[in-house]
Amino acid sequence: MNNSNQLKMTVYTSLFVALIAIGAFIVIPIGPVPIVLQNMFVLLAGILLGPVWGLTCVAIYLLIGFAGLPVFAGGTSGIGKLFGPTGGYLLGYLPAVFVTASISKGLGKKMSSDIIAMMIGSLIVYAAGVPWLKIVTSMTYEKALAVGMYPFLIGDALKIIAAAFIAKTLRPVIKL
Amino acid sequence: MKKIIDINNISHTFDDGYMGIKNISLSIFQGEFIILAGKNGSGKTTFLRHLNGLLLPDTGHLIVNGQDVKKHLVQTRRTIGMVFQDADTQIVGDTVFDEVAFGLENLKIKRSQINEKVTQVLEDLNLFHLKDRNPHSLSGGEKRKLTIAGILVMDPQVIVFDEPFSNLDYPGTIQVLTTIIDLNRSGHTIIIATHDVETVIYDATRIIIMEQGLIKEDGAPADIIRLLEFYGVKEPSTSKFGLGIQPWRK
Amino acid sequence: MAQVTPFTYRQGKSILHLLDVRCKFFIICLLSMSLLPAHFLACFFYGFILFFFFKNAGLNILSTLNHIKYFILLLFFIFIARALTMKGDIIFSFYDLSITVQGLNEGFLVSFKFFLVMLTGVIFSSTTKPSSVKSAVQWFLKPVPFVPEKRVAIMISLALSFMPVILNQAREISEAQKARCADLQKNPVKKIIRLVLPLLKKTFLSADYLVLAMESRCYSDDRTDPEFIPSGKEFYFLAASVLLSLGFAWL
Ligand SMILES: Nc1ncnc2c1ncn2[C@@H]1O[C@H](COP(=O)(O)OP(=O)(O)OP(=O)(O)O)[C@@H](O)[C@H]1O
Ligand SMILES: [Mg+2]
């Protein structure tokens, strides 16, 4: 990779760090559970930036949040978040972005493969987040699922479809 | 007068085959105040980006202080500073002070020297009281001045402005115009691409008009001013009413 | 990141504002960790210290609580869940649900700890300049192998400077769409696309400009190191926090 391209990826990745942070605040009112765009930007980062830069992106987002910049939901921050009820979801973004990016890349960056990749990515986030929530709050599994997963599934499906379309439109524009 | 930039027959074709600039040749001397005018899409921005090596010519040569730009990118970029159109998208630092320090940090200058230099430039441009502010919270005029400060710390000989007055209100425009004129008086060569010829023409020493990637006119303001509208650039109203070139600032 | 989130840096001259960011960072990590296994007494003691520094740093406690009200609600749920699920001496029972003394204690302690850790984060982010956080991250990453800490630092700066730009653009886009009656759009997928696609197009364009601006200012990975200005009180703060965490462990 030449120098200028490296700089471009550095800047695009930083842009996605910002988008993921802002994504916690952009709310689209649809139905009873408003849609927050954060996890969609995580998945899009994977699809558009690829496995390595995508992982870098999420790692930097988590790093600045744990280091004390108020970029987590509600403008919160700090290492304590890691042990909090939502710590699992945050950490789950790491494998999620990497797997999503790898699948999308491996299957040839088509719209259908992007959708599959993002579905698996979302499930990884829940696979990390829900047990964590259960342990920290000592709820039962049924309760943890009812609070920490089911209400968001429909929104996730909508976001994934939208994201696949967005990725398809953007790829030629940003030449990644 | 000392020649700083020597441009010899440069052309640039974009990836899609469109020719952004065609066979441009000219020389730029120390202390000049040049207005670059022309319709939307006439190639002004494309031309300016060649001056500090952001775009490289496909044919021809661009010599800055006797050195070929292609081979001396860092040196060229220190000599020729560039202020872009949209201030918000060129801010890298998260405080005013850090923003100005960015260029010097890239050159790996010692921290103590950076602090000294940045403080001095901020004081010169009357921005020192804002040094801890977030750049994005500044007014339009202050933001534009901040981007100028970020260039100025690198001690450039030439400062290039692409649409420096866009999106500025009247006080903002005056603020920036005054800064630019002061820079010219202190010996900097100024090149401004603008649709707002009226604002700067009084202080300019030369106007260049572009059309479709070509240089169509190049000369003293008094000679060119009547031709502006022919090339789709608004002629200053004082000139239209037969009053010649008047200062825009009262 | 002005106005982006409620807990962004506020200018000030309190001792927490002036403390070397690396020291502050270390202390906060240490105390947050040592709080996790701590007992009631330790938590209350820590709460008092926190309260003192909140006042000292000029932060408004009520508005902070207001900003984290959803989090507090979540803590309340956690409290209830614990209270209902712990086995122990039953105080009250209703059908097959029963509240126990141990449950109440546990639930309260856990929620209170989360609350304190959260406030610790708020104190840190309100009294520390984002650029100092970035410098501290760079400093702590320096000994970590395979991590280009200078590149990471630049990316943090860039992300910080993108945030207000993105927010502005999001606001512009959603206003422009309201003006064109986009609210009538019922298809939720289209709703998302109509907001996000133009937003991404615009921000990527800004990113392209930023690449140019950085190049024209001689961007290089090999740059001057950040500077730290200690206040001179770092040693006392470090010593106090180590003692405190030892005390928590002992209690
Ligand atoms: N990256 C690119 N790829 C293809 N064509 C381009 C590219 N950048 C610019 N152009 C085209 O080159 C021409 C000159 O553009 P340029 O931006 O230099 O004009 P300009 O004089 O600065 O216009 P304006 O007054 O609107 O700023 C335009 O027709 C533009 O569409
Ligand atoms: Mg232009």
Tab-separated table of C-alpha atoms in Angstrom, chain A residues 13-14 16-18 20 41-42 45-46 49-69 71-72 82 90-98, chain C residues 137 141 146-148 152 155-156 159:
chain	number	residue	atom	x	y	z
A	13	THR	CA	-11.003	4.557	9.812
A	14	SER	CA	-10.956	7.568	12.119
A	16	PHE	CA	-15.791	5.445	11.370
A	17	VAL	CA	-14.562	5.738	14.943
A	18	ALA	CA	-16.407	9.048	15.044
A	20	ILE	CA	-19.652	4.714	15.856
A	41	PHE	CA	-21.893	1.646	11.920
A	42	VAL	CA	-19.833	-1.109	13.511
A	45	ALA	CA	-17.023	-0.358	9.277
A	46	GLY	CA	-16.302	-4.048	8.814
A	49	LEU	CA	-12.935	-0.956	5.729
A	50	GLY	CA	-12.109	-4.672	5.715
A	51	PRO	CA	-10.986	-6.933	8.580
A	52	VAL	CA	-7.779	-5.182	9.618
A	53	TRP	CA	-8.883	-1.563	9.476
A	54	GLY	CA	-12.339	-2.514	10.740
A	55	LEU	CA	-10.844	-4.154	13.802
A	56	THR	CA	-8.537	-1.177	14.290
A	57	CYS	CA	-11.558	1.077	14.127
A	58	VAL	CA	-13.514	-0.701	16.858
A	59	ALA	CA	-10.398	-1.152	18.990
A	60	ILE	CA	-9.727	2.589	18.914
A	61	TYR	CA	-13.343	3.371	19.707
A	62	LEU	CA	-13.238	1.120	22.767
A	63	LEU	CA	-9.805	2.394	23.727
A	64	ILE	CA	-10.859	6.035	23.828
A	65	GLY	CA	-14.049	5.139	25.662
A	66	PHE	CA	-12.243	3.119	28.323
A	67	ALA	CA	-9.558	5.788	28.491
A	68	GLY	CA	-12.146	8.330	29.491
A	69	LEU	CA	-13.559	10.128	26.443
A	71	VAL	CA	-18.132	8.220	23.608
A	72	PHE	CA	-20.248	5.413	25.034
A	82	LEU	CA	-16.086	-2.783	30.887
A	90	LEU	CA	-18.992	-3.343	23.725
A	91	LEU	CA	-16.354	-6.076	23.714
A	92	GLY	CA	-18.492	-8.128	21.348
A	93	TYR	CA	-18.035	-5.437	18.703
A	94	LEU	CA	-14.421	-6.598	18.299
A	95	PRO	CA	-15.035	-10.140	17.056
A	96	ALA	CA	-18.217	-8.989	15.332
A	97	VAL	CA	-16.499	-6.448	13.103
A	98	PHE	CA	-13.672	-8.812	12.277
C	137	VAL	CA	-3.155	6.879	25.472
C	141	LEU	CA	0.780	2.448	24.388
C	146	PHE	CA	3.269	-3.901	17.445
C	147	VAL	CA	1.043	-0.931	18.236
C	148	PRO	CA	1.998	2.228	16.307
C	152	VAL	CA	-3.269	5.723	17.039
C	155	MET	CA	-6.546	8.687	14.604
C	156	ILE	CA	-7.966	9.717	17.953
C	159	ALA	CA	-12.064	11.009	15.219
